[in-house]
Every structure is written in C-alpha cells, then in structure tokens.
C-alpha cells in the first residue's frame, strides 16, 4: 500500500496555504491580537511563524541533508528536548522577523510556500534529514508541513471562536507518521489524532461555529 501518495500530499500542502489565506482575510485589526491555542502566541505571531517556516523550507531544500534542520534532527537528545530546541529556534526567528502585520506575514507565507512547492516534485526522493540512522525524504517531510499548515489553520479559526476540519485528514495523519518520526501519534479519527498529538486535543471539543473554506477541494 502506498502510504505517501505524492499527488494527495502536494494537494494537501497547497490546500493548507489557501485555507490560511482565506482565514486571514476574515480577520480584523483587532482579531490579529486575539490569543491562539499555540502557546502564548497571538494570531499575528502565528502568522509570523508561518512566514518563517515557509522561508525555512527554501533554506532546508537548498542545504539538505546538511542544514540547520538536519543538525537539529541528528542531535542525540530525546523527543522532548528536540521539541524544546525547535521551539527555541521558532521563537528566535519570530524575534528576528520584528513587528510585521498579520496580513503582510500571511501574504509572504503564501508566496514563499507556493514558490517552494513548485520545486518539490523534482526533489521528492532526496534525503531531507536523517533521524536515528534512517533517511527522511523531502516528500516525507512535506507531510509534516501539511500538518503544520492545517493545524495552524485550526489555531487561527479557534482564535475567532470557530472550528476547522481539513478536507483530507487521512493524508495528514500519514504525513505525521512519516514526517515526524520522533513524535508518536495515536489512531482513531485521523484529524483528532493529529490534534491530540499536537497538544490540541483538550481544545478540540465543543466548538459551535464550524468554518468552511470557500474554495473547492
């Protein structure tokens, strides 16, 4: 069984970019300062983080498998410490970004993510990083980015008191298992499994205003 279909993964990657753009378009200036489920980040901080991650993708594609991400994943530490290392890197990048509005960050994120997506098919089987002696390919790592886009879309929806469910949660669950090998994920409903693994499980119930993207998936 092909657990990592390229077409579905690329579609999920681009769908996440589109959803984030559509959600951002609903935010007012006040909304961008609303808290999110993502730690102590406000919506504007989350937008800045997405921009940084999209920029990092280009750097990582250029330097794989020897760049910053490869060094972090090769570190001889446990999963919790690796997550803390990544969190420190994310925080430092956000500080370096400076004061940028949510709409500007989201536009930059979308432009960078779509530009890098055009490079992905030809690089799909290249080693992106190594983890405990195993190669993780570009294609497998893209699955982790799909998770990142859609979970943070959920975070943005929750910042406005709404809910969001992606069109293809099964691909996201498969992406987690291949692109985030150091972080365990459970079973059951694939989207709830992803939210739980991302630390959002306790917040995933009881939302009364589901939000649906305008575009057809």
mmCIF file of C-alpha atoms in Angstrom:
data_model
loop_
_atom_site.group_PDB
_atom_site.id
_atom_site.type_symbol
_atom_site.label_atom_id
_atom_site.label_comp_id
_atom_site.label_asym_id
_atom_site.label_seq_id
_atom_site.Cartn_x
_atom_site.Cartn_y
_atom_site.Cartn_z
ATOM 1 C CA UNK A 1 0.000 0.000 0.000
ATOM 2 C CA UNK A 2 1.344 3.458 -0.899
ATOM 3 C CA UNK A 3 1.181 5.369 2.377
ATOM 4 C CA UNK A 4 2.620 8.501 0.850
ATOM 5 C CA UNK A 5 0.833 9.421 -2.382
ATOM 6 C CA UNK A 6 2.605 12.403 -3.893
ATOM 7 C CA UNK A 7 -0.417 13.985 -5.544
ATOM 8 C CA UNK A 8 -2.515 13.961 -2.366
ATOM 9 C CA UNK A 9 0.359 15.300 -0.297
ATOM 10 C CA UNK A 10 1.055 18.194 -2.644
ATOM 11 C CA UNK A 11 -2.667 18.926 -2.836
ATOM 12 C CA UNK A 12 -2.895 18.984 0.976
ATOM 13 C CA UNK A 13 0.157 21.264 1.186
ATOM 14 C CA UNK A 14 -1.335 23.797 -1.223
ATOM 15 C CA UNK A 15 -4.802 23.448 0.284
ATOM 16 C CA UNK A 16 -3.396 24.406 3.670
ATOM 17 C CA UNK A 17 -1.809 27.517 2.178
ATOM 18 C CA UNK A 18 -5.109 28.507 0.584
ATOM 19 C CA UNK A 19 -7.117 27.886 3.754
ATOM 20 C CA UNK A 20 -4.763 30.034 5.822
ATOM 21 C CA UNK A 21 -5.137 32.840 3.294
ATOM 22 C CA UNK A 22 -8.921 32.597 3.363
ATOM 23 C CA UNK A 23 -8.997 32.591 7.146
ATOM 24 C CA UNK A 24 -6.642 35.555 7.321
ATOM 25 C CA UNK A 25 -8.959 37.510 5.042
ATOM 26 C CA UNK A 26 -11.681 37.292 7.710
ATOM 27 C CA UNK A 27 -9.508 38.878 10.442
ATOM 28 C CA UNK A 28 -9.937 42.466 11.532
ATOM 29 C CA UNK A 29 -7.104 44.501 13.020
ATOM 30 C CA UNK A 30 -8.420 43.603 16.481
ATOM 31 C CA UNK A 31 -8.681 39.897 15.600
ATOM 32 C CA UNK A 32 -4.952 39.717 14.848
ATOM 33 C CA UNK A 33 -4.273 40.380 18.523
ATOM 34 C CA UNK A 34 -6.514 37.539 19.719
ATOM 35 C CA UNK A 35 -4.870 34.649 21.605
ATOM 36 C CA UNK A 36 -4.481 31.307 19.856
ATOM 37 C CA UNK A 37 -4.159 27.736 21.140
ATOM 38 C CA UNK A 38 -0.478 27.903 20.108
ATOM 39 C CA UNK A 39 1.171 28.711 23.433
ATOM 40 C CA UNK A 40 1.239 32.426 24.216
ATOM 41 C CA UNK A 41 1.203 33.466 20.555
ATOM 42 C CA UNK A 42 -1.415 35.858 19.272
ATOM 43 C CA UNK A 43 -2.790 35.418 15.770
ATOM 44 C CA UNK A 44 -0.256 37.938 14.433
ATOM 45 C CA UNK A 45 2.578 35.929 15.996
ATOM 46 C CA UNK A 46 1.271 32.734 14.438
ATOM 47 C CA UNK A 47 1.162 34.441 11.032
ATOM 48 C CA UNK A 48 4.784 35.477 11.507
ATOM 49 C CA UNK A 49 5.732 31.924 12.470
ATOM 50 C CA UNK A 50 4.120 30.538 9.314
ATOM 51 C CA UNK A 51 6.114 33.015 7.249
ATOM 52 C CA UNK A 52 9.326 31.887 8.951
ATOM 53 C CA UNK A 53 8.567 28.193 8.392
ATOM 54 C CA UNK A 54 7.892 28.784 4.697
ATOM 55 C CA UNK A 55 11.178 30.683 4.401
ATOM 56 C CA UNK A 56 12.974 27.877 6.247
ATOM 57 C CA UNK A 57 11.637 25.380 3.714
ATOM 58 C CA UNK A 58 13.598 27.087 0.966
ATOM 59 C CA UNK A 59 16.766 27.085 3.072
ATOM 60 C CA UNK A 60 16.292 23.440 4.010
ATOM 61 C CA UNK A 61 15.726 22.377 0.405
ATOM 62 C CA UNK A 62 18.926 24.158 -0.580
ATOM 63 C CA UNK A 63 21.057 22.646 2.184
ATOM 64 C CA UNK A 64 19.525 19.172 2.721
ATOM 65 C CA UNK A 65 20.631 16.924 4.239
ATOM 66 C CA UNK A 66 23.251 19.108 5.964
ATOM 67 C CA UNK A 67 21.415 22.269 7.049
ATOM 68 C CA UNK A 68 20.029 23.565 10.338
ATOM 69 C CA UNK A 69 17.109 21.150 10.372
ATOM 70 C CA UNK A 70 19.363 18.182 9.666
ATOM 71 C CA UNK A 71 21.622 19.206 12.556
ATOM 72 C CA UNK A 72 18.652 19.523 14.906
ATOM 73 C CA UNK A 73 17.190 16.150 13.901
ATOM 74 C CA UNK A 74 20.578 14.435 14.233
ATOM 75 C CA UNK A 75 21.119 15.723 17.775
ATOM 76 C CA UNK A 76 21.499 12.938 20.346
ATOM 77 C CA UNK A 77 18.588 14.067 22.537
ATOM 78 C CA UNK A 78 15.166 12.737 23.434
ATOM 79 C CA UNK A 79 11.972 13.844 21.689
ATOM 80 C CA UNK A 80 11.061 16.352 24.392
ATOM 81 C CA UNK A 81 14.428 18.103 24.216
ATOM 82 C CA UNK A 82 14.282 18.127 20.419
ATOM 83 C CA UNK A 83 10.902 19.837 20.601
ATOM 84 C CA UNK A 84 12.340 22.392 23.027
ATOM 85 C CA UNK A 85 15.233 23.038 20.638
ATOM 86 C CA UNK A 86 12.789 23.583 17.800
ATOM 87 C CA UNK A 87 10.655 25.862 19.967
ATOM 88 C CA UNK A 88 13.708 27.997 20.778
ATOM 89 C CA UNK A 89 14.551 28.237 17.087
ATOM 90 C CA UNK A 90 10.966 29.250 16.272
ATOM 91 C CA UNK A 91 10.976 31.911 18.970
ATOM 92 C CA UNK A 92 14.307 33.333 17.789
ATOM 93 C CA UNK A 93 13.085 33.532 14.200
ATOM 94 C CA UNK A 94 9.955 35.362 15.287
ATOM 95 C CA UNK A 95 12.002 37.894 17.221
ATOM 96 C CA UNK A 96 14.264 38.401 14.197
ATOM 97 C CA UNK A 97 11.213 38.969 11.989
ATOM 98 C CA UNK A 98 10.271 42.006 14.053
ATOM 99 C CA UNK A 99 6.955 43.828 14.055
ATOM 100 C CA UNK A 100 5.056 42.819 10.929
ATOM 101 C CA UNK A 101 1.290 42.825 10.480
ATOM 102 C CA UNK A 102 -0.685 39.611 10.136
ATOM 103 C CA UNK A 103 -1.801 40.252 6.542
ATOM 104 C CA UNK A 104 1.753 41.027 5.415
ATOM 105 C CA UNK A 105 3.090 37.851 7.033
ATOM 106 C CA UNK A 106 0.355 35.687 5.544
ATOM 107 C CA UNK A 107 0.934 37.080 2.042
ATOM 108 C CA UNK A 108 4.673 36.432 2.385
ATOM 109 C CA UNK A 109 3.990 32.946 3.730
ATOM 110 C CA UNK A 110 1.695 32.066 0.828
ATOM 111 C CA UNK A 111 4.084 33.409 -1.801
ATOM 112 C CA UNK A 112 7.071 31.520 -0.359
ATOM 113 C CA UNK A 113 5.159 28.270 0.225
ATOM 114 C CA UNK A 114 3.768 28.221 -3.318
ATOM 115 C CA UNK A 115 7.159 29.065 -4.830
ATOM 116 C CA UNK A 116 8.832 26.233 -2.929
ATOM 117 C CA UNK A 117 6.003 23.850 -3.817
ATOM 118 C CA UNK A 118 6.989 24.164 -7.465
ATOM 119 C CA UNK A 119 10.394 22.703 -6.589
ATOM 120 C CA UNK A 120 9.092 19.758 -4.587
ATOM 121 C CA UNK A 121 8.286 17.188 -7.307
ATOM 122 C CA UNK A 122 11.847 17.086 -8.655
ATOM 123 C CA UNK A 123 13.306 16.860 -5.137
ATOM 124 C CA UNK A 124 10.743 14.419 -3.747
ATOM 125 C CA UNK A 125 13.021 11.432 -3.129
ATOM 126 C CA UNK A 126 16.060 13.387 -1.920
ATOM 127 C CA UNK A 127 17.131 12.935 1.694
ATOM 128 C CA UNK A 128 15.901 15.905 3.725
ATOM 129 C CA UNK A 129 17.411 14.873 7.042
ATOM 130 C CA UNK A 130 18.424 11.736 8.944
ATOM 131 C CA UNK A 131 16.824 10.560 12.138
ATOM 132 C CA UNK A 132 18.316 7.714 14.180
ATOM 133 C CA UNK A 133 20.076 6.340 11.129
ATOM 134 C CA UNK A 134 17.065 6.500 8.816
ATOM 135 C CA UNK A 135 16.691 8.862 5.886
ATOM 136 C CA UNK A 136 13.596 11.071 5.803
ATOM 137 C CA UNK A 137 12.967 12.238 2.254
ATOM 138 C CA UNK A 138 11.731 15.599 1.056
ATOM 139 C CA UNK A 139 8.386 14.008 0.208
ATOM 140 C CA UNK A 140 8.012 12.557 3.674
ATOM 141 C CA UNK A 141 8.949 15.848 5.310
ATOM 142 C CA UNK A 142 6.381 17.696 3.203
ATOM 143 C CA UNK A 143 3.778 15.616 5.006
ATOM 144 C CA UNK A 144 4.887 17.225 8.261
ATOM 145 C CA UNK A 145 4.479 20.662 6.685
ATOM 146 C CA UNK A 146 0.956 19.733 5.603
ATOM 147 C CA UNK A 147 0.221 19.021 9.262
ATOM 148 C CA UNK A 148 1.792 22.347 10.236
ATOM 149 C CA UNK A 149 -0.337 24.333 7.783
ATOM 150 C CA UNK A 150 -3.644 22.683 8.710
ATOM 151 C CA UNK A 151 -3.124 22.643 12.481
ATOM 152 C CA UNK A 152 -2.220 26.321 12.405
ATOM 153 C CA UNK A 153 -5.279 26.973 10.235
ATOM 154 C CA UNK A 154 -7.240 25.349 13.066
ATOM 155 C CA UNK A 155 -5.422 27.608 15.539
ATOM 156 C CA UNK A 156 -6.420 30.688 13.543
ATOM 157 C CA UNK A 157 -10.024 29.513 13.339
ATOM 158 C CA UNK A 158 -10.094 28.942 17.084
ATOM 159 C CA UNK A 159 -8.716 32.438 17.655
ATOM 160 C CA UNK A 160 -12.021 33.606 16.183
ATOM 161 C CA UNK A 161 -14.129 31.103 18.130
ATOM 162 C CA UNK A 162 -14.669 28.814 15.134
ATOM 163 C CA UNK A 163 -13.706 25.282 14.191
ATOM 164 C CA UNK A 164 -11.921 23.928 11.132
ATOM 165 C CA UNK A 165 -11.552 20.407 9.749
ATOM 166 C CA UNK A 166 -9.324 19.736 6.718
ATOM 167 C CA UNK A 167 -10.651 18.031 3.620
ATOM 168 C CA UNK A 168 -8.154 15.135 3.746
ATOM 169 C CA UNK A 169 -7.222 14.338 7.356
ATOM 170 C CA UNK A 170 -6.045 10.819 6.434
ATOM 171 C CA UNK A 171 -3.188 12.287 4.403
ATOM 172 C CA UNK A 172 -2.263 14.494 7.358
ATOM 173 C CA UNK A 173 -2.133 11.505 9.694
ATOM 174 C CA UNK A 174 0.081 9.623 7.227
ATOM 175 C CA UNK A 175 2.226 12.742 6.930
ATOM 176 C CA UNK A 176 2.670 12.886 10.670
ATOM 177 C CA UNK A 177 3.795 9.275 10.838
ATOM 178 C CA UNK A 178 6.424 9.639 8.129
ATOM 179 C CA UNK A 179 7.475 13.260 8.512
ATOM 180 C CA UNK A 180 7.535 13.464 12.323
ATOM 181 C CA UNK A 181 9.043 10.105 13.301
ATOM 182 C CA UNK A 182 10.226 11.371 16.687
ATOM 183 C CA UNK A 183 6.709 12.258 17.862
ATOM 184 C CA UNK A 184 4.161 9.465 18.419
ATOM 185 C CA UNK A 185 0.591 9.793 17.149
ATOM 186 C CA UNK A 186 -2.422 7.681 18.040
ATOM 187 C CA UNK A 187 -5.269 6.258 15.998
ATOM 188 C CA UNK A 188 -8.994 6.768 15.675
ATOM 189 C CA UNK A 189 -10.373 9.768 13.830
ATOM 190 C CA UNK A 190 -7.315 10.989 11.884
ATOM 191 C CA UNK A 191 -7.892 14.701 12.459
ATOM 192 C CA UNK A 192 -8.493 14.291 16.195
ATOM 193 C CA UNK A 193 -5.398 12.070 16.356
ATOM 194 C CA UNK A 194 -3.329 14.840 14.766
ATOM 195 C CA UNK A 195 -4.773 17.495 17.079
ATOM 196 C CA UNK A 196 -4.083 15.344 20.127
ATOM 197 C CA UNK A 197 -0.504 14.688 19.012
ATOM 198 C CA UNK A 198 -0.068 18.430 18.519
ATOM 199 C CA UNK A 199 -1.292 19.078 22.064
ATOM 200 C CA UNK A 200 -4.658 20.446 20.960
ATOM 201 C CA UNK A 201 -6.869 17.510 21.944
ATOM 202 C CA UNK A 202 -8.348 19.142 25.044
ATOM 203 C CA UNK A 203 -9.465 22.123 22.942
ATOM 204 C CA UNK A 204 -10.980 20.169 20.076
ATOM 205 C CA UNK A 205 -14.472 19.702 21.506
ATOM 206 C CA UNK A 206 -17.481 21.948 21.897
ATOM 207 C CA UNK A 207 -16.960 24.499 19.146
ATOM 208 C CA UNK A 208 -20.333 25.740 17.955
ATOM 209 C CA UNK A 209 -19.374 27.676 14.802
ATOM 210 C CA UNK A 210 -17.598 25.483 12.249
ATOM 211 C CA UNK A 211 -15.768 27.340 9.497
ATOM 212 C CA UNK A 212 -15.533 26.014 5.942
ATOM 213 C CA UNK A 213 -13.177 27.232 3.230
ATOM 214 C CA UNK A 214 -14.720 28.965 0.238
ATOM 215 C CA UNK A 215 -12.616 27.163 -2.350
ATOM 216 C CA UNK A 216 -13.491 23.723 -3.695
ATOM 217 C CA UNK A 217 -11.100 20.983 -2.657
#
